[in-house]
Amino acid sequence: MRMLHTMLRVGNLEESIQFYCEVLGMTLLRRKDYPGGKFTLAFVGYGEESENTVIELTYNWGIDSYDIGSGYGHIALGVDDIYATCEEIKAQGGKVVREPGPMKHGTTVIAFIEDPTGYKIELIQLKKVDED
């Protein structure tokens, strides 16, 4: 077995695709409308689905917002330079809700951002950044 995808319900599909592709650098892998069920699925990720876990964005036609709920945690993305990544995200209109810094009770450098629907995404520093 292997993990295939994580599904997120989104209220604005175009805005969500723009965020995941332009702000986070993913690629739109496929998109399909299901008129009988009144929903659209869009799959985004950092590589082909045959070899990578991806995100399924589900847009239920006519529903523009969701209650995220207390059970959802976050998606985590590894980055090489968390400080530069957060600055790039902000420059593109993205929302950084926790600035980069060591995690509470630890030393791993993390940050949190929020997608247009309100889902949290944790950024994790993968390697030590050279300090000048």
Coordinates of N, CA, C and O in Angstrom, one line a residue:
M1 N 0.8 -1.2 0.0 CA 0.0 0.0 0.0 C 0.9 1.2 0.0 O 2.0 1.2 0.5
R2 N 0.3 2.3 -0.5 CA 1.0 3.6 -0.4 C -0.1 4.7 -0.3 O -1.2 4.5 -0.8
M3 N 0.2 5.8 0.3 CA -0.7 6.9 0.4 C -0.8 7.6 -1.0 O 0.2 7.9 -1.7
L4 N -2.1 7.8 -1.5 CA -2.4 8.4 -2.8 C -2.6 9.9 -2.7 O -2.0 10.7 -3.5
H5 N -3.6 10.3 -1.9 CA -3.9 11.8 -1.8 C -4.6 12.1 -0.5 O -5.1 11.2 0.2
T6 N -4.6 13.4 -0.3 CA -5.4 14.0 0.8 C -6.5 14.8 0.1 O -6.2 15.6 -0.8
M7 N -7.7 14.7 0.5 CA -8.8 15.5 -0.1 C -9.2 16.6 0.8 O -9.4 16.5 2.0
L8 N -9.3 17.8 0.2 CA -9.8 19.0 0.9 C -11.0 19.6 0.2 O -10.9 19.7 -1.1
R9 N -12.0 19.9 0.9 CA -13.2 20.5 0.2 C -12.9 22.0 0.2 O -12.5 22.6 1.2
V10 N -13.1 22.7 -0.9 CA -12.8 24.1 -1.1 C -14.0 24.9 -1.6 O -14.8 24.3 -2.3
G11 N -14.1 26.1 -1.2 CA -15.2 27.0 -1.5 C -15.0 27.7 -2.8 O -16.0 28.1 -3.4
N12 N -13.8 27.9 -3.3 CA -13.5 28.6 -4.5 C -12.4 27.8 -5.2 O -11.2 28.0 -4.8
L13 N -12.7 27.0 -6.2 CA -11.7 26.1 -6.8 C -10.6 26.9 -7.5 O -9.5 26.6 -7.4
E14 N -11.0 27.9 -8.3 CA -10.0 28.7 -9.0 C -9.0 29.3 -8.1 O -7.8 29.3 -8.3
E15 N -9.5 29.9 -7.0 CA -8.6 30.6 -6.0 C -7.7 29.5 -5.3 O -6.5 29.8 -5.1
S16 N -8.2 28.4 -5.0 CA -7.5 27.3 -4.4 C -6.4 26.8 -5.4 O -5.2 26.5 -5.0
I17 N -6.7 26.5 -6.6 CA -5.8 26.1 -7.6 C -4.6 27.1 -7.7 O -3.5 26.7 -7.8
Q18 N -5.0 28.4 -7.8 CA -4.0 29.4 -7.9 C -3.1 29.4 -6.7 O -1.8 29.5 -6.9
F19 N -3.6 29.2 -5.5 CA -2.8 29.2 -4.3 C -1.8 28.0 -4.3 O -0.6 28.2 -4.2
Y20 N -2.3 26.9 -4.5 CA -1.5 25.7 -4.5 C -0.5 25.6 -5.6 O 0.7 25.2 -5.4
C21 N -0.8 26.1 -6.8 CA 0.1 26.1 -7.9 C 1.0 27.3 -8.0 O 2.2 27.1 -8.1
E22 N 0.5 28.5 -7.8 CA 1.3 29.7 -8.0 C 2.1 30.0 -6.7 O 3.2 30.4 -6.7
V23 N 1.4 29.9 -5.6 CA 2.0 30.3 -4.3 C 2.9 29.2 -3.8 O 4.0 29.4 -3.3
L24 N 2.4 27.9 -3.8 CA 3.2 26.8 -3.3 C 4.0 26.0 -4.3 O 4.7 25.1 -4.0
G25 N 3.8 26.4 -5.6 CA 4.6 25.8 -6.6 C 4.2 24.4 -7.0 O 5.0 23.6 -7.7
M26 N 3.0 24.0 -6.7 CA 2.5 22.6 -7.2 C 2.1 22.8 -8.6 O 2.0 23.9 -9.2
T27 N 1.8 21.6 -9.2 CA 1.3 21.6 -10.6 C -0.1 21.0 -10.6 O -0.4 20.1 -9.8
L28 N -1.0 21.6 -11.4 CA -2.3 21.1 -11.6 C -2.2 19.8 -12.5 O -1.8 19.9 -13.6
L29 N -2.4 18.6 -11.9 CA -2.2 17.4 -12.6 C -3.4 16.9 -13.4 O -3.2 16.4 -14.5
R30 N -4.6 17.2 -12.9 CA -5.8 16.8 -13.6 C -7.0 17.5 -12.9 O -6.9 17.8 -11.8
R31 N -8.0 17.7 -13.7 CA -9.2 18.3 -13.3 C -10.4 17.8 -14.0 O -10.3 17.6 -15.3
K32 N -11.5 17.5 -13.3 CA -12.7 16.9 -14.0 C -14.0 17.4 -13.3 O -14.0 17.3 -12.1
D33 N -14.9 17.8 -14.1 CA -16.3 18.1 -13.7 C -17.1 16.8 -13.6 O -17.0 16.0 -14.5
Y34 N -18.0 16.7 -12.6 CA -18.9 15.6 -12.5 C -20.3 16.2 -12.4 O -20.8 16.4 -11.3
P35 N -20.9 16.6 -13.6 CA -22.2 17.3 -13.6 C -23.3 16.5 -12.8 O -24.1 17.1 -12.2
G36 N -23.3 15.2 -12.9 CA -24.3 14.4 -12.3 C -24.3 14.5 -10.7 O -25.3 14.5 -10.1
G37 N -23.1 14.7 -10.2 CA -22.9 14.8 -8.8 C -22.7 16.3 -8.3 O -22.6 16.5 -7.1
K38 N -22.7 17.2 -9.3 CA -22.5 18.6 -9.1 C -21.3 18.9 -8.3 O -21.3 19.6 -7.3
F39 N -20.1 18.4 -8.7 CA -18.8 18.7 -8.1 C -17.7 18.6 -9.1 O -17.9 18.0 -10.2
T40 N -16.6 19.2 -8.8 CA -15.4 19.2 -9.6 C -14.2 18.7 -8.7 O -14.1 19.1 -7.6
L41 N -13.4 17.9 -9.3 CA -12.2 17.4 -8.6 C -10.9 18.0 -9.4 O -10.9 17.9 -10.6
A42 N -10.0 18.5 -8.6 CA -8.7 19.0 -9.2 C -7.6 18.4 -8.3 O -7.7 18.5 -7.1
F43 N -6.6 17.8 -9.0 CA -5.5 17.2 -8.3 C -4.3 18.0 -8.5 O -3.9 18.3 -9.6
V44 N -3.6 18.4 -7.4 CA -2.4 19.2 -7.5 C -1.3 18.5 -6.7 O -1.5 17.7 -5.7
G45 N 0.0 18.7 -7.1 CA 1.1 18.1 -6.4 C 2.4 18.5 -7.0 O 2.5 19.3 -7.9
Y46 N 3.5 17.9 -6.4 CA 4.8 18.2 -6.8 C 5.4 17.2 -7.8 O 6.6 17.2 -8.1
G47 N 4.6 16.3 -8.2 CA 5.0 15.3 -9.2 C 3.8 14.4 -9.5 O 2.7 14.5 -9.0
E48 N 4.1 13.5 -10.5 CA 3.0 12.7 -11.0 C 2.4 11.8 -9.9 O 3.1 11.3 -9.0
E49 N 1.1 11.6 -10.0 CA 0.4 10.8 -9.0 C 0.9 9.3 -8.9 O 0.8 8.7 -7.9
S50 N 1.5 8.8 -10.0 CA 1.9 7.4 -10.0 C 3.1 7.3 -9.0 O 3.4 6.2 -8.6
E51 N 3.8 8.4 -8.6 CA 5.0 8.3 -7.8 C 4.9 9.2 -6.6 O 5.8 9.1 -5.7
N52 N 3.9 10.1 -6.5 CA 3.9 11.1 -5.4 C 2.5 11.1 -4.8 O 1.5 10.9 -5.4
T53 N 2.5 11.5 -3.5 CA 1.2 11.8 -2.8 C 0.8 13.2 -3.2 O 1.6 14.1 -3.3
V54 N -0.5 13.4 -3.5 CA -1.0 14.6 -4.0 C -2.2 15.1 -3.2 O -2.6 14.4 -2.2
I55 N -2.7 16.3 -3.5 CA -3.8 16.8 -2.8 C -5.0 16.9 -3.8 O -4.9 17.3 -5.0
E56 N -6.1 16.4 -3.4 CA -7.4 16.4 -4.2 C -8.2 17.6 -3.7 O -8.6 17.6 -2.5
L57 N -8.4 18.6 -4.5 CA -9.3 19.7 -4.2 C -10.7 19.4 -4.7 O -10.9 19.2 -5.9
T58 N -11.6 19.3 -3.8 CA -13.0 19.0 -4.2 C -13.9 20.2 -4.0 O -14.0 20.8 -3.0
Y59 N -14.5 20.6 -5.1 CA -15.4 21.8 -5.1 C -16.8 21.2 -5.4 O -17.1 20.7 -6.4
N60 N -17.7 21.4 -4.4 CA -19.1 21.0 -4.5 C -19.8 22.2 -5.0 O -19.8 23.3 -4.3
W61 N -20.4 22.1 -6.1 CA -21.0 23.3 -6.8 C -22.0 24.0 -5.9 O -22.9 23.4 -5.3
G62 N -21.9 25.3 -5.8 CA -22.8 26.1 -5.0 C -22.5 26.2 -3.5 O -23.1 26.9 -2.8
I63 N -21.4 25.5 -3.1 CA -21.0 25.7 -1.7 C -19.7 26.5 -1.6 O -18.7 26.0 -2.2
D64 N -19.8 27.6 -1.0 CA -18.6 28.5 -1.0 C -17.8 28.6 0.3 O -16.8 29.3 0.3
S65 N -18.2 27.9 1.3 CA -17.4 27.9 2.5 C -17.7 26.6 3.3 O -18.8 26.0 3.2
Y66 N -16.7 26.3 4.2 CA -16.9 25.1 5.0 C -16.4 25.5 6.4 O -15.6 26.3 6.6
D67 N -16.9 24.8 7.4 CA -16.5 24.8 8.8 C -15.3 23.8 8.8 O -15.5 22.6 8.7
I68 N -14.1 24.3 9.1 CA -12.9 23.4 9.1 C -13.0 22.3 10.2 O -12.7 21.2 10.0
G69 N -13.6 22.7 11.3 CA -13.8 21.7 12.4 C -12.5 21.6 13.2 O -11.4 22.0 12.9
S70 N -12.7 20.9 14.4 CA -11.6 20.8 15.3 C -10.8 19.5 15.1 O -9.7 19.3 15.7
G71 N -11.2 18.6 14.2 CA -10.5 17.4 13.9 C -9.4 17.5 12.9 O -8.4 16.8 13.0
Y72 N -9.5 18.5 12.0 CA -8.4 18.7 11.0 C -7.2 19.3 11.7 O -7.3 20.2 12.5
G73 N -6.0 18.8 11.3 CA -4.8 19.4 11.8 C -4.1 20.2 10.7 O -4.4 21.4 10.7
H74 N -3.3 19.6 9.9 CA -2.6 20.4 8.9 C -1.9 19.5 7.9 O -1.7 18.3 8.1
I75 N -1.5 20.1 6.7 CA -0.7 19.4 5.8 C 0.7 20.0 6.1 O 0.9 21.1 6.5
A76 N 1.8 19.1 5.9 CA 3.1 19.6 6.1 C 3.9 19.5 4.8 O 3.9 18.6 4.1
L77 N 4.7 20.6 4.6 CA 5.6 20.7 3.4 C 7.0 21.0 3.9 O 7.2 21.9 4.7
G78 N 8.0 20.3 3.4 CA 9.4 20.5 3.7 C 9.9 21.6 2.8 O 9.7 21.5 1.6
V79 N 10.7 22.5 3.3 CA 11.3 23.6 2.5 C 12.8 23.7 2.8 O 13.2 23.5 4.0
D80 N 13.5 24.2 1.9 CA 15.0 24.4 2.1 C 15.3 25.6 2.9 O 16.3 25.7 3.6
D81 N 14.5 26.7 2.6 CA 14.8 28.0 3.3 C 13.4 28.6 3.8 O 12.8 29.2 3.0
I82 N 13.1 28.3 5.0 CA 11.7 28.6 5.5 C 11.5 30.1 5.5 O 10.4 30.6 5.3
Y83 N 12.6 30.9 5.8 CA 12.4 32.3 5.9 C 12.2 32.9 4.6 O 11.2 33.7 4.4
A84 N 12.9 32.5 3.6 CA 12.7 33.0 2.2 C 11.4 32.6 1.6 O 10.7 33.3 1.0
T85 N 11.0 31.3 2.0 CA 9.7 30.8 1.5 C 8.6 31.6 2.0 O 7.6 31.9 1.3
C86 N 8.6 31.9 3.3 CA 7.5 32.7 3.9 C 7.5 34.1 3.3 O 6.4 34.6 3.1
E87 N 8.6 34.7 3.0 CA 8.6 36.0 2.4 C 8.0 35.9 1.0 O 7.3 36.8 0.6
E88 N 8.3 34.9 0.2 CA 7.8 34.7 -1.1 C 6.3 34.5 -1.0 O 5.5 35.1 -1.9
I89 N 5.8 33.7 -0.1 CA 4.4 33.5 0.1 C 3.7 34.8 0.4 O 2.6 35.1 -0.2
K90 N 4.2 35.6 1.3 CA 3.6 36.9 1.6 C 3.6 37.8 0.4 O 2.6 38.5 0.2
A91 N 4.7 37.8 -0.4 CA 4.8 38.7 -1.5 C 3.7 38.3 -2.6 O 3.3 39.2 -3.4
Q92 N 3.3 37.1 -2.6 CA 2.3 36.6 -3.5 C 0.9 36.7 -2.9 O -0.1 36.2 -3.5
G93 N 0.7 37.3 -1.8 CA -0.6 37.5 -1.2 C -1.0 36.4 -0.2 O -2.1 36.4 0.3
G94 N -0.1 35.4 0.0 CA -0.4 34.3 0.9 C -0.4 34.8 2.4 O 0.2 35.8 2.7
K95 N -1.0 34.0 3.2 CA -1.2 34.4 4.6 C -0.3 33.5 5.5 O -0.5 32.3 5.7
V96 N 0.7 34.1 6.2 CA 1.5 33.4 7.1 C 0.9 33.7 8.5 O 0.8 34.8 8.9
V97 N 0.5 32.6 9.1 CA -0.2 32.8 10.4 C 0.6 32.5 11.6 O 0.3 32.8 12.8
R98 N 1.8 31.9 11.4 CA 2.8 31.7 12.4 C 4.2 31.9 11.7 O 4.6 31.1 10.8
E99 N 4.9 32.9 12.1 CA 6.2 33.3 11.5 C 7.2 32.1 11.8 O 7.1 31.4 12.8
P100 N 8.2 32.0 10.9 CA 9.2 31.0 11.1 C 9.9 31.1 12.4 O 10.2 32.2 12.9
G101 N 10.2 30.0 13.1 CA 10.9 29.9 14.3 C 10.9 28.5 14.9 O 10.2 27.7 14.4
P102 N 11.7 28.3 15.9 CA 11.7 27.0 16.5 C 10.3 26.6 17.1 O 9.6 27.4 17.6
M103 N 10.0 25.3 16.9 CA 8.7 24.8 17.4 C 8.8 24.8 19.0 O 9.8 24.8 19.6
K104 N 7.6 25.0 19.6 CA 7.5 25.0 21.0 C 8.1 23.7 21.6 O 7.7 22.6 21.1
H105 N 8.9 23.7 22.6 CA 9.5 22.6 23.2 C 10.4 21.8 22.3 O 10.7 20.6 22.5
G106 N 11.0 22.4 21.2 CA 11.9 21.7 20.3 C 12.8 22.7 19.6 O 12.8 23.9 19.9
T107 N 13.5 22.2 18.6 CA 14.4 23.0 17.9 C 14.1 23.1 16.4 O 14.7 23.9 15.7
T108 N 13.2 22.2 15.9 CA 12.9 22.2 14.5 C 12.2 23.6 14.2 O 11.3 24.0 14.9
V109 N 12.7 24.2 13.1 CA 12.2 25.5 12.6 C 11.0 25.2 11.8 O 11.0 24.5 10.8
I110 N 9.8 25.8 12.2 CA 8.6 25.7 11.5 C 7.9 27.0 11.3 O 8.3 28.0 11.9
A111 N 6.9 27.0 10.4 CA 6.0 28.2 10.2 C 4.7 27.6 9.8 O 4.6 26.4 9.4
F112 N 3.6 28.4 9.9 CA 2.3 27.9 9.4 C 1.7 29.0 8.5 O 1.9 30.2 8.7
I113 N 1.1 28.5 7.4 CA 0.4 29.4 6.5 C -1.0 28.9 6.4 O -1.3 27.8 6.9
E114 N -1.8 29.6 5.7 CA -3.3 29.3 5.6 C -3.6 29.4 4.1 O -3.3 30.4 3.4
D115 N -4.4 28.4 3.6 CA -4.8 28.5 2.2 C -6.1 29.3 2.1 O -6.6 29.8 3.2
P116 N -6.6 29.6 0.9 CA -7.8 30.5 0.8 C -9.1 30.0 1.5 O -9.9 30.7 1.9
T117 N -9.2 28.7 1.8 CA -10.3 28.1 2.5 C -10.1 28.1 4.0 O -11.1 28.1 4.7
G118 N -8.9 28.3 4.4 CA -8.6 28.3 5.9 C -7.9 27.1 6.4 O -7.6 27.0 7.6
Y119 N -7.5 26.2 5.5 CA -6.7 25.0 5.9 C -5.3 25.5 6.3 O -4.7 26.3 5.6
K120 N -4.8 24.9 7.4 CA -3.4 25.2 7.8 C -2.4 24.3 7.1 O -2.7 23.1 6.9
I121 N -1.3 24.9 6.7 CA -0.2 24.2 6.1 C 1.1 24.5 6.9 O 1.4 25.7 7.1
E122 N 1.7 23.5 7.4 CA 2.9 23.7 8.2 C 4.1 23.6 7.2 O 4.2 22.7 6.4
L123 N 5.0 24.5 7.3 CA 6.3 24.5 6.6 C 7.4 24.1 7.6 O 7.4 24.6 8.7
I124 N 8.2 23.1 7.2 CA 9.3 22.6 8.1 C 10.6 22.8 7.4 O 10.8 22.4 6.2
Q125 N 11.5 23.5 8.1 CA 12.9 23.7 7.5 C 13.6 22.3 7.4 O 13.7 21.6 8.4
L126 N 14.0 22.0 6.2 CA 14.6 20.7 5.9 C 16.1 20.7 6.3 O 16.7 19.6 6.7
K127 N 16.8 21.8 6.0 CA 18.2 21.8 6.3 C 18.6 23.1 6.9 O 17.9 24.1 6.8
K128 N 19.7 23.1 7.6 CA 20.2 24.3 8.2 C 20.5 25.4 7.2 O 21.1 25.2 6.2
V129 N 20.0 26.6 7.5 CA 20.2 27.8 6.6 C 21.5 28.5 7.1 O 21.7 28.7 8.3
D130 N 22.4 28.8 6.2 CA 23.6 29.5 6.5 C 23.2 30.9 7.0 O 22.5 31.6 6.4
E131 N 23.8 31.2 8.2 CA 23.6 32.6 8.7 C 24.8 33.5 8.4 O 25.9 33.0 8.6
D132 N 24.5 34.7 8.0 CA 25.6 35.6 7.6 C 26.1 36.3 8.9 O 25.5 36.6 9.8

